[in-house]
């Protein structure tokens, strides 16, 4: 499907930021106590503003988009500030076990992908019940995009979905492709990886994993992988009919423009915005990998203007 760039917003829409108010909220769910920041545009003209739930990507990424592995980039903090300045509230939670969100059972093997899906649904329900907030959307970044698509299956209070740098294939396909295409990986390693993925796909855990593959397939993470393998983003996006925006940077070193094409092909009604010169954390970046990754931890670098415009325009239209 052809990727179309969305038209920029008017100058008035991108005028000086308005004041915003933030407050901490918590939510008790099975097995966890979740914490989040609710950020709302300030002023009487923003009574009952539309609100978007922001779902973080994989790993130890917190509510602000900071990750100890790459630094305090603040992707979600920046996004929330931009949306509040344009009349849209946001809720950005810490995932269970990250930041201020705590777990009843902190063992890695006790966590599944379904936990994050159910947490997202709980937050959407909570948002829809707030008398001072308007219609609800969900924004998922990276793996959070798959969580978002899973969370809106069936009955949902969400009225729109935004996918930011979201994968277009299931995690098993991604792992097979990345390991198989790396010329540094010997055939025996590729064969072992595929064998492990076959077993996990059948719901079977693998006790013996070679040291080089242990960071990816260690026994304690296998329950999470087994549950993740059940979720196919193309099937998920095809089976929901909410207004959907797909945003993808063409300098993303983790998720490819091809992923956006796969998602768009599975849901032709979705709108797609290809962000030129933009990396995985939605900021302008060079192609060179080292310099590209260096932008991940730059807390002062603003989000690319076209990405912000595309998201704001879409949400304003979808959440009227």
PDB file of N, CA and C in Angstrom, residues 179-274:
ATOM      1  N   UNK A 179      18.186 -13.031  13.171  1.00  0.00           N
ATOM      2  CA  UNK A 179      19.282 -13.970  13.401  1.00  0.00           C
ATOM      3  C   UNK A 179      19.721 -14.616  12.096  1.00  0.00           C
ATOM      4  N   UNK A 180      18.773 -14.975  11.249  1.00  0.00           N
ATOM      5  CA  UNK A 180      19.104 -15.639   9.998  1.00  0.00           C
ATOM      6  C   UNK A 180      19.828 -14.747   9.017  1.00  0.00           C
ATOM      7  N   UNK A 181      19.537 -13.427   9.047  1.00  0.00           N
ATOM      8  CA  UNK A 181      20.147 -12.515   8.082  1.00  0.00           C
ATOM      9  C   UNK A 181      21.489 -11.968   8.542  1.00  0.00           C
ATOM     10  N   UNK A 182      21.867 -12.239   9.767  1.00  0.00           N
ATOM     11  CA  UNK A 182      23.147 -11.746  10.273  1.00  0.00           C
ATOM     12  C   UNK A 182      24.269 -12.677   9.819  1.00  0.00           C
ATOM     13  N   UNK A 183      25.147 -12.216   8.934  1.00  0.00           N
ATOM     14  CA  UNK A 183      26.186 -13.110   8.409  1.00  0.00           C
ATOM     15  C   UNK A 183      27.182 -13.566   9.470  1.00  0.00           C
ATOM     16  N   UNK A 184      27.208 -12.903  10.618  1.00  0.00           N
ATOM     17  CA  UNK A 184      28.123 -13.304  11.685  1.00  0.00           C
ATOM     18  C   UNK A 184      27.633 -14.536  12.438  1.00  0.00           C
ATOM     19  N   UNK A 185      26.367 -14.894  12.257  1.00  0.00           N
ATOM     20  CA  UNK A 185      25.811 -16.049  12.970  1.00  0.00           C
ATOM     21  C   UNK A 185      26.079 -17.329  12.193  1.00  0.00           C
ATOM     22  N   UNK A 186      26.750 -18.308  12.806  1.00  0.00           N
ATOM     23  CA  UNK A 186      27.001 -19.583  12.115  1.00  0.00           C
ATOM     24  C   UNK A 186      25.708 -20.365  11.919  1.00  0.00           C
ATOM     25  N   UNK A 187      25.664 -21.247  10.935  1.00  0.00           N
ATOM     26  CA  UNK A 187      24.441 -22.023  10.671  1.00  0.00           C
ATOM     27  C   UNK A 187      23.934 -22.785  11.887  1.00  0.00           C
ATOM     28  N   UNK A 188      24.834 -23.280  12.724  1.00  0.00           N
ATOM     29  CA  UNK A 188      24.394 -24.036  13.903  1.00  0.00           C
ATOM     30  C   UNK A 188      23.604 -23.151  14.867  1.00  0.00           C
ATOM     31  N   UNK A 189      24.018 -21.883  14.981  1.00  0.00           N
ATOM     32  CA  UNK A 189      23.310 -20.954  15.868  1.00  0.00           C
ATOM     33  C   UNK A 189      21.925 -20.642  15.315  1.00  0.00           C
ATOM     34  N   UNK A 190      21.836 -20.429  13.999  1.00  0.00           N
ATOM     35  CA  UNK A 190      20.542 -20.168  13.364  1.00  0.00           C
ATOM     36  C   UNK A 190      19.621 -21.372  13.539  1.00  0.00           C
ATOM     37  N   UNK A 191      20.157 -22.556  13.361  1.00  0.00           N
ATOM     38  CA  UNK A 191      19.359 -23.773  13.501  1.00  0.00           C
ATOM     39  C   UNK A 191      18.855 -23.936  14.924  1.00  0.00           C
ATOM     40  N   UNK A 192      19.718 -23.664  15.925  1.00  0.00           N
ATOM     41  CA  UNK A 192      19.287 -23.780  17.321  1.00  0.00           C
ATOM     42  C   UNK A 192      18.197 -22.758  17.635  1.00  0.00           C
ATOM     43  N   UNK A 193      18.390 -21.527  17.169  1.00  0.00           N
ATOM     44  CA  UNK A 193      17.394 -20.481  17.419  1.00  0.00           C
ATOM     45  C   UNK A 193      16.046 -20.868  16.834  1.00  0.00           C
ATOM     46  N   UNK A 194      16.033 -21.368  15.616  1.00  0.00           N
ATOM     47  CA  UNK A 194      14.773 -21.768  14.991  1.00  0.00           C
ATOM     48  C   UNK A 194      14.131 -22.943  15.733  1.00  0.00           C
ATOM     49  N   UNK A 195      14.964 -23.875  16.194  1.00  0.00           N
ATOM     50  CA  UNK A 195      14.441 -25.016  16.947  1.00  0.00           C
ATOM     51  C   UNK A 195      13.791 -24.554  18.248  1.00  0.00           C
ATOM     52  N   UNK A 196      14.433 -23.600  18.936  1.00  0.00           N
ATOM     53  CA  UNK A 196      13.867 -23.069  20.183  1.00  0.00           C
ATOM     54  C   UNK A 196      12.546 -22.364  19.909  1.00  0.00           C
ATOM     55  N   UNK A 197      12.510 -21.557  18.852  1.00  0.00           N
ATOM     56  CA  UNK A 197      11.273 -20.842  18.520  1.00  0.00           C
ATOM     57  C   UNK A 197      10.152 -21.809  18.146  1.00  0.00           C
ATOM     58  N   UNK A 198      10.483 -22.890  17.465  1.00  0.00           N
ATOM     59  CA  UNK A 198       9.475 -23.906  17.147  1.00  0.00           C
ATOM     60  C   UNK A 198       8.889 -24.483  18.435  1.00  0.00           C
ATOM     61  N   UNK A 199       9.759 -24.798  19.395  1.00  0.00           N
ATOM     62  CA  UNK A 199       9.296 -25.363  20.666  1.00  0.00           C
ATOM     63  C   UNK A 199       8.443 -24.357  21.436  1.00  0.00           C
ATOM     64  N   UNK A 200       8.895 -23.111  21.510  1.00  0.00           N
ATOM     65  CA  UNK A 200       8.134 -22.087  22.219  1.00  0.00           C
ATOM     66  C   UNK A 200       6.786 -21.854  21.546  1.00  0.00           C
ATOM     67  N   UNK A 201       6.766 -21.916  20.219  1.00  0.00           N
ATOM     68  CA  UNK A 201       5.511 -21.758  19.492  1.00  0.00           C
ATOM     69  C   UNK A 201       4.501 -22.845  19.801  1.00  0.00           C
ATOM     70  N   UNK A 202       4.998 -24.032  20.207  1.00  0.00           N
ATOM     71  CA  UNK A 202       4.107 -25.118  20.635  1.00  0.00           C
ATOM     72  C   UNK A 202       3.757 -25.024  22.118  1.00  0.00           C
ATOM     73  N   UNK A 203       4.274 -23.982  22.786  1.00  0.00           N
ATOM     74  CA  UNK A 203       4.018 -23.823  24.209  1.00  0.00           C
ATOM     75  C   UNK A 203       4.951 -24.628  25.087  1.00  0.00           C
ATOM     76  N   UNK A 204       6.056 -25.110  24.517  1.00  0.00           N
ATOM     77  CA  UNK A 204       6.996 -25.945  25.257  1.00  0.00           C
ATOM     78  C   UNK A 204       8.210 -25.116  25.679  1.00  0.00           C
ATOM     79  N   UNK A 205       8.634 -25.264  26.934  1.00  0.00           N
ATOM     80  CA  UNK A 205       9.815 -24.572  27.419  1.00  0.00           C
ATOM     81  C   UNK A 205      11.062 -25.399  27.112  1.00  0.00           C
ATOM     82  N   UNK A 206      12.185 -24.701  26.934  1.00  0.00           N
ATOM     83  CA  UNK A 206      13.453 -25.332  26.571  1.00  0.00           C
ATOM     84  C   UNK A 206      14.428 -25.154  27.730  1.00  0.00           C
ATOM     85  N   UNK A 207      14.888 -26.257  28.290  1.00  0.00           N
ATOM     86  CA  UNK A 207      15.747 -26.191  29.475  1.00  0.00           C
ATOM     87  C   UNK A 207      17.181 -25.809  29.139  1.00  0.00           C
ATOM     88  N   UNK A 208      17.710 -26.336  28.040  1.00  0.00           N
ATOM     89  CA  UNK A 208      19.110 -26.105  27.681  1.00  0.00           C
ATOM     90  C   UNK A 208      19.205 -25.124  26.515  1.00  0.00           C
ATOM     91  N   UNK A 209      19.847 -23.983  26.781  1.00  0.00           N
ATOM     92  CA  UNK A 209      20.052 -22.965  25.755  1.00  0.00           C
ATOM     93  C   UNK A 209      21.538 -22.616  25.739  1.00  0.00           C
ATOM     94  N   UNK A 210      22.137 -22.540  24.554  1.00  0.00           N
ATOM     95  CA  UNK A 210      23.556 -22.228  24.473  1.00  0.00           C
ATOM     96  C   UNK A 210      23.818 -20.832  25.041  1.00  0.00           C
ATOM     97  N   UNK A 211      25.010 -20.592  25.610  1.00  0.00           N
ATOM     98  CA  UNK A 211      25.294 -19.296  26.252  1.00  0.00           C
ATOM     99  C   UNK A 211      25.079 -18.096  25.347  1.00  0.00           C
ATOM    100  N   UNK A 212      25.404 -18.215  24.065  1.00  0.00           N
ATOM    101  CA  UNK A 212      25.275 -17.063  23.175  1.00  0.00           C
ATOM    102  C   UNK A 212      23.812 -16.684  22.952  1.00  0.00           C
ATOM    103  N   UNK A 213      22.904 -17.658  23.076  1.00  0.00           N
ATOM    104  CA  UNK A 213      21.470 -17.372  22.904  1.00  0.00           C
ATOM    105  C   UNK A 213      20.745 -17.141  24.227  1.00  0.00           C
ATOM    106  N   UNK A 214      21.431 -17.345  25.340  1.00  0.00           N
ATOM    107  CA  UNK A 214      20.787 -17.222  26.652  1.00  0.00           C
ATOM    108  C   UNK A 214      20.187 -15.838  26.911  1.00  0.00           C
ATOM    109  N   UNK A 215      20.833 -14.739  26.507  1.00  0.00           N
ATOM    110  CA  UNK A 215      20.193 -13.436  26.743  1.00  0.00           C
ATOM    111  C   UNK A 215      18.812 -13.312  26.107  1.00  0.00           C
ATOM    112  N   UNK A 216      18.603 -14.021  25.004  1.00  0.00           N
ATOM    113  CA  UNK A 216      17.323 -13.945  24.287  1.00  0.00           C
ATOM    114  C   UNK A 216      16.347 -15.025  24.726  1.00  0.00           C
ATOM    115  N   UNK A 217      16.865 -16.223  25.015  1.00  0.00           N
ATOM    116  CA  UNK A 217      15.994 -17.377  25.273  1.00  0.00           C
ATOM    117  C   UNK A 217      16.194 -17.996  26.656  1.00  0.00           C
ATOM    118  N   UNK A 218      16.744 -17.270  27.609  1.00  0.00           N
ATOM    119  CA  UNK A 218      16.943 -17.833  28.944  1.00  0.00           C
ATOM    120  C   UNK A 218      15.627 -18.396  29.475  1.00  0.00           C
ATOM    121  N   UNK A 219      15.681 -19.455  30.258  1.00  0.00           N
ATOM    122  CA  UNK A 219      14.445 -20.110  30.713  1.00  0.00           C
ATOM    123  C   UNK A 219      13.467 -19.167  31.411  1.00  0.00           C
ATOM    124  N   UNK A 220      13.987 -18.189  32.161  1.00  0.00           N
ATOM    125  CA  UNK A 220      13.087 -17.321  32.922  1.00  0.00           C
ATOM    126  C   UNK A 220      12.252 -16.398  32.042  1.00  0.00           C
ATOM    127  N   UNK A 221      12.716 -16.136  30.804  1.00  0.00           N
ATOM    128  CA  UNK A 221      11.954 -15.249  29.931  1.00  0.00           C
ATOM    129  C   UNK A 221      11.044 -16.028  28.984  1.00  0.00           C
ATOM    130  N   UNK A 222      11.171 -17.344  28.978  1.00  0.00           N
ATOM    131  CA  UNK A 222      10.401 -18.143  28.019  1.00  0.00           C
ATOM    132  C   UNK A 222       8.888 -18.063  28.207  1.00  0.00           C
ATOM    133  N   UNK A 223       8.356 -18.001  29.431  1.00  0.00           N
ATOM    134  CA  UNK A 223       6.893 -17.825  29.536  1.00  0.00           C
ATOM    135  C   UNK A 223       6.403 -16.554  28.839  1.00  0.00           C
ATOM    136  N   UNK A 224       7.192 -15.480  28.935  1.00  0.00           N
ATOM    137  CA  UNK A 224       6.814 -14.247  28.256  1.00  0.00           C
ATOM    138  C   UNK A 224       6.870 -14.421  26.743  1.00  0.00           C
ATOM    139  N   UNK A 225       7.920 -15.081  26.252  1.00  0.00           N
ATOM    140  CA  UNK A 225       8.038 -15.309  24.816  1.00  0.00           C
ATOM    141  C   UNK A 225       6.928 -16.203  24.295  1.00  0.00           C
ATOM    142  N   UNK A 226       6.606 -17.256  25.038  1.00  0.00           N
ATOM    143  CA  UNK A 226       5.532 -18.163  24.615  1.00  0.00           C
ATOM    144  C   UNK A 226       4.225 -17.387  24.445  1.00  0.00           C
ATOM    145  N   UNK A 227       3.936 -16.515  25.404  1.00  0.00           N
ATOM    146  CA  UNK A 227       2.696 -15.737  25.308  1.00  0.00           C
ATOM    147  C   UNK A 227       2.784 -14.706  24.185  1.00  0.00           C
ATOM    148  N   UNK A 228       3.959 -14.103  23.974  1.00  0.00           N
ATOM    149  CA  UNK A 228       4.115 -13.094  22.919  1.00  0.00           C
ATOM    150  C   UNK A 228       3.916 -13.676  21.534  1.00  0.00           C
ATOM    151  N   UNK A 229       4.341 -14.921  21.348  1.00  0.00           N
ATOM    152  CA  UNK A 229       4.265 -15.543  20.022  1.00  0.00           C
ATOM    153  C   UNK A 229       2.833 -15.719  19.537  1.00  0.00           C
ATOM    154  N   UNK A 230       1.873 -15.613  20.433  1.00  0.00           N
ATOM    155  CA  UNK A 230       0.468 -15.772  20.051  1.00  0.00           C
ATOM    156  C   UNK A 230      -0.094 -14.524  19.372  1.00  0.00           C
ATOM    157  N   UNK A 231       0.647 -13.420  19.403  1.00  0.00           N
ATOM    158  CA  UNK A 231       0.105 -12.146  18.945  1.00  0.00           C
ATOM    159  C   UNK A 231       0.727 -11.735  17.611  1.00  0.00           C
ATOM    160  N   UNK A 232      -0.092 -11.705  16.579  1.00  0.00           N
ATOM    161  CA  UNK A 232       0.321 -11.324  15.235  1.00  0.00           C
ATOM    162  C   UNK A 232      -0.241  -9.932  14.939  1.00  0.00           C
ATOM    163  N   UNK A 233       0.600  -8.908  14.834  1.00  0.00           N
ATOM    164  CA  UNK A 233       0.088  -7.546  14.621  1.00  0.00           C
ATOM    165  C   UNK A 233      -0.798  -7.405  13.390  1.00  0.00           C
ATOM    166  N   UNK A 234      -0.486  -8.136  12.309  1.00  0.00           N
ATOM    167  CA  UNK A 234      -1.315  -8.030  11.110  1.00  0.00           C
ATOM    168  C   UNK A 234      -2.716  -8.566  11.356  1.00  0.00           C
ATOM    169  N   UNK A 235      -2.809  -9.675  12.042  1.00  0.00           N
ATOM    170  CA  UNK A 235      -4.132 -10.231  12.355  1.00  0.00           C
ATOM    171  C   UNK A 235      -4.883  -9.310  13.299  1.00  0.00           C
ATOM    172  N   UNK A 236      -4.176  -8.743  14.269  1.00  0.00           N
ATOM    173  CA  UNK A 236      -4.816  -7.870  15.247  1.00  0.00           C
ATOM    174  C   UNK A 236      -5.352  -6.590  14.603  1.00  0.00           C
ATOM    175  N   UNK A 237      -4.546  -5.979  13.747  1.00  0.00           N
ATOM    176  CA  UNK A 237      -5.004  -4.725  13.147  1.00  0.00           C
ATOM    177  C   UNK A 237      -6.146  -4.980  12.166  1.00  0.00           C
ATOM    178  N   UNK A 238      -6.156  -6.152  11.538  1.00  0.00           N
ATOM    179  CA  UNK A 238      -7.225  -6.485  10.591  1.00  0.00           C
ATOM    180  C   UNK A 238      -8.545  -6.743  11.287  1.00  0.00           C
ATOM    181  N   UNK A 239      -8.485  -7.172  12.553  1.00  0.00           N
ATOM    182  CA  UNK A 239      -9.709  -7.573  13.242  1.00  0.00           C
ATOM    183  C   UNK A 239     -10.295  -6.475  14.117  1.00  0.00           C
ATOM    184  N   UNK A 240      -9.800  -5.265  13.987  1.00  0.00           N
ATOM    185  CA  UNK A 240     -10.415  -4.136  14.695  1.00  0.00           C
ATOM    186  C   UNK A 240     -10.729  -3.055  13.669  1.00  0.00           C
ATOM    187  N   UNK A 241     -11.766  -2.282  13.928  1.00  0.00           N
ATOM    188  CA  UNK A 241     -12.204  -1.298  12.932  1.00  0.00           C
ATOM    189  C   UNK A 241     -12.191   0.120  13.481  1.00  0.00           C
ATOM    190  N   UNK A 242     -11.348   0.381  14.478  1.00  0.00           N
ATOM    191  CA  UNK A 242     -11.214   1.733  14.998  1.00  0.00           C
ATOM    192  C   UNK A 242     -10.387   2.588  14.034  1.00  0.00           C
ATOM    193  N   UNK A 243     -10.631   3.894  13.997  1.00  0.00           N
ATOM    194  CA  UNK A 243      -9.722   4.751  13.235  1.00  0.00           C
ATOM    195  C   UNK A 243      -8.283   4.529  13.706  1.00  0.00           C
ATOM    196  N   UNK A 244      -7.373   4.328  12.764  1.00  0.00           N
ATOM    197  CA  UNK A 244      -6.006   3.948  13.117  1.00  0.00           C
ATOM    198  C   UNK A 244      -5.008   4.758  12.307  1.00  0.00           C
ATOM    199  N   UNK A 245      -3.960   5.217  12.992  1.00  0.00           N
ATOM    200  CA  UNK A 245      -2.858   5.921  12.354  1.00  0.00           C
ATOM    201  C   UNK A 245      -1.581   5.122  12.580  1.00  0.00           C
ATOM    202  N   UNK A 246      -0.847   4.871  11.500  1.00  0.00           N
ATOM    203  CA  UNK A 246       0.445   4.172  11.548  1.00  0.00           C
ATOM    204  C   UNK A 246       1.530   5.194  11.250  1.00  0.00           C
ATOM    205  N   UNK A 247       2.462   5.379  12.188  1.00  0.00           N
ATOM    206  CA  UNK A 247       3.560   6.328  12.015  1.00  0.00           C
ATOM    207  C   UNK A 247       4.873   5.553  12.022  1.00  0.00           C
ATOM    208  N   UNK A 248       5.703   5.778  11.011  1.00  0.00           N
ATOM    209  CA  UNK A 248       6.965   5.046  10.908  1.00  0.00           C
ATOM    210  C   UNK A 248       8.070   5.935  10.372  1.00  0.00           C
ATOM    211  N   UNK A 249       9.201   5.954  11.064  1.00  0.00           N
ATOM    212  CA  UNK A 249      10.362   6.682  10.589  1.00  0.00           C
ATOM    213  C   UNK A 249      11.164   5.865   9.585  1.00  0.00           C
ATOM    214  N   UNK A 250      11.715   6.533   8.570  1.00  0.00           N
ATOM    215  CA  UNK A 250      12.472   5.793   7.563  1.00  0.00           C
ATOM    216  C   UNK A 250      13.940   5.609   7.951  1.00  0.00           C
ATOM    217  N   UNK A 251      14.336   6.124   9.134  1.00  0.00           N
ATOM    218  CA  UNK A 251      15.680   5.874   9.651  1.00  0.00           C
ATOM    219  C   UNK A 251      15.623   5.102  10.967  1.00  0.00           C
ATOM    220  N   UNK A 252      14.554   4.358  11.142  1.00  0.00           N
ATOM    221  CA  UNK A 252      14.384   3.499  12.311  1.00  0.00           C
ATOM    222  C   UNK A 252      15.243   2.250  12.113  1.00  0.00           C
ATOM    223  N   UNK A 253      16.167   2.005  13.034  1.00  0.00           N
ATOM    224  CA  UNK A 253      17.051   0.852  12.929  1.00  0.00           C
ATOM    225  C   UNK A 253      16.474  -0.390  13.593  1.00  0.00           C
ATOM    226  N   UNK A 254      15.286  -0.297  14.200  1.00  0.00           N
ATOM    227  CA  UNK A 254      14.674  -1.423  14.885  1.00  0.00           C
ATOM    228  C   UNK A 254      13.410  -1.923  14.196  1.00  0.00           C
ATOM    229  N   UNK A 255      12.604  -1.013  13.722  1.00  0.00           N
ATOM    230  CA  UNK A 255      11.368  -1.361  13.009  1.00  0.00           C
ATOM    231  C   UNK A 255      11.450  -0.745  11.618  1.00  0.00           C
ATOM    232  N   UNK A 256      11.158  -1.535  10.601  1.00  0.00           N
ATOM    233  CA  UNK A 256      11.354  -1.128   9.221  1.00  0.00           C
ATOM    234  C   UNK A 256      10.120  -0.433   8.629  1.00  0.00           C
ATOM    235  N   UNK A 257      10.314   0.437   7.644  1.00  0.00           N
ATOM    236  CA  UNK A 257       9.155   0.923   6.889  1.00  0.00           C
ATOM    237  C   UNK A 257       8.307  -0.216   6.338  1.00  0.00           C
ATOM    238  N   UNK A 258       8.940  -1.362   6.052  1.00  0.00           N
ATOM    239  CA  UNK A 258       8.188  -2.525   5.579  1.00  0.00           C
ATOM    240  C   UNK A 258       7.160  -2.968   6.607  1.00  0.00           C
ATOM    241  N   UNK A 259       7.462  -2.796   7.902  1.00  0.00           N
ATOM    242  CA  UNK A 259       6.491  -3.150   8.933  1.00  0.00           C
ATOM    243  C   UNK A 259       5.238  -2.294   8.820  1.00  0.00           C
ATOM    244  N   UNK A 260       5.421  -1.004   8.555  1.00  0.00           N
ATOM    245  CA  UNK A 260       4.273  -0.118   8.362  1.00  0.00           C
ATOM    246  C   UNK A 260       3.462  -0.550   7.150  1.00  0.00           C
ATOM    247  N   UNK A 261       4.137  -0.980   6.098  1.00  0.00           N
ATOM    248  CA  UNK A 261       3.427  -1.438   4.896  1.00  0.00           C
ATOM    249  C   UNK A 261       2.622  -2.703   5.184  1.00  0.00           C
ATOM    250  N   UNK A 262       3.202  -3.594   5.968  1.00  0.00           N
ATOM    251  CA  UNK A 262       2.483  -4.818   6.325  1.00  0.00           C
ATOM    252  C   UNK A 262       1.221  -4.496   7.127  1.00  0.00           C
ATOM    253  N   UNK A 263       1.337  -3.585   8.079  1.00  0.00           N
ATOM    254  CA  UNK A 263       0.177  -3.195   8.878  1.00  0.00           C
ATOM    255  C   UNK A 263      -0.879  -2.512   8.011  1.00  0.00           C
ATOM    256  N   UNK A 264      -0.432  -1.621   7.130  1.00  0.00           N
ATOM    257  CA  UNK A 264      -1.375  -0.904   6.272  1.00  0.00           C
ATOM    258  C   UNK A 264      -2.078  -1.851   5.302  1.00  0.00           C
ATOM    259  N   UNK A 265      -1.352  -2.858   4.805  1.00  0.00           N
ATOM    260  CA  UNK A 265      -1.967  -3.818   3.900  1.00  0.00           C
ATOM    261  C   UNK A 265      -3.017  -4.655   4.611  1.00  0.00           C
ATOM    262  N   UNK A 266      -2.786  -4.926   5.897  1.00  0.00           N
ATOM    263  CA  UNK A 266      -3.737  -5.723   6.665  1.00  0.00           C
ATOM    264  C   UNK A 266      -4.963  -4.921   7.066  1.00  0.00           C
ATOM    265  N   UNK A 267      -4.836  -3.596   7.123  1.00  0.00           N
ATOM    266  CA  UNK A 267      -5.967  -2.742   7.484  1.00  0.00           C
ATOM    267  C   UNK A 267      -5.950  -1.533   6.542  1.00  0.00           C
ATOM    268  N   UNK A 268      -6.529  -1.694   5.335  1.00  0.00           N
ATOM    269  CA  UNK A 268      -6.464  -0.626   4.333  1.00  0.00           C
ATOM    270  C   UNK A 268      -7.115   0.683   4.768  1.00  0.00           C
ATOM    271  N   UNK A 269      -8.000   0.642   5.753  1.00  0.00           N
ATOM    272  CA  UNK A 269      -8.638   1.876   6.201  1.00  0.00           C
ATOM    273  C   UNK A 269      -7.718   2.729   7.057  1.00  0.00           C
ATOM    274  N   UNK A 270      -6.611   2.175   7.531  1.00  0.00           N
ATOM    275  CA  UNK A 270      -5.690   2.926   8.375  1.00  0.00           C
ATOM    276  C   UNK A 270      -4.991   4.018   7.582  1.00  0.00           C
ATOM    277  N   UNK A 271      -4.665   5.104   8.260  1.00  0.00           N
ATOM    278  CA  UNK A 271      -3.848   6.160   7.671  1.00  0.00           C
ATOM    279  C   UNK A 271      -2.390   5.896   8.024  1.00  0.00           C
ATOM    280  N   UNK A 272      -1.480   6.250   7.124  1.00  0.00           N
ATOM    281  CA  UNK A 272      -0.062   5.994   7.332  1.00  0.00           C
ATOM    282  C   UNK A 272       0.743   7.261   7.118  1.00  0.00           C
ATOM    283  N   UNK A 273       1.669   7.496   8.041  1.00  0.00           N
ATOM    284  CA  UNK A 273       2.555   8.659   7.938  1.00  0.00           C
ATOM    285  C   UNK A 273       3.992   8.162   7.971  1.00  0.00           C
ATOM    286  N   UNK A 274       4.717   8.335   6.866  1.00  0.00           N
ATOM    287  CA  UNK A 274       6.128   7.983   6.811  1.00  0.00           C
ATOM    288  C   UNK A 274       6.937   9.227   7.171  1.00  0.00           C
TER     289      UNK A 274
END
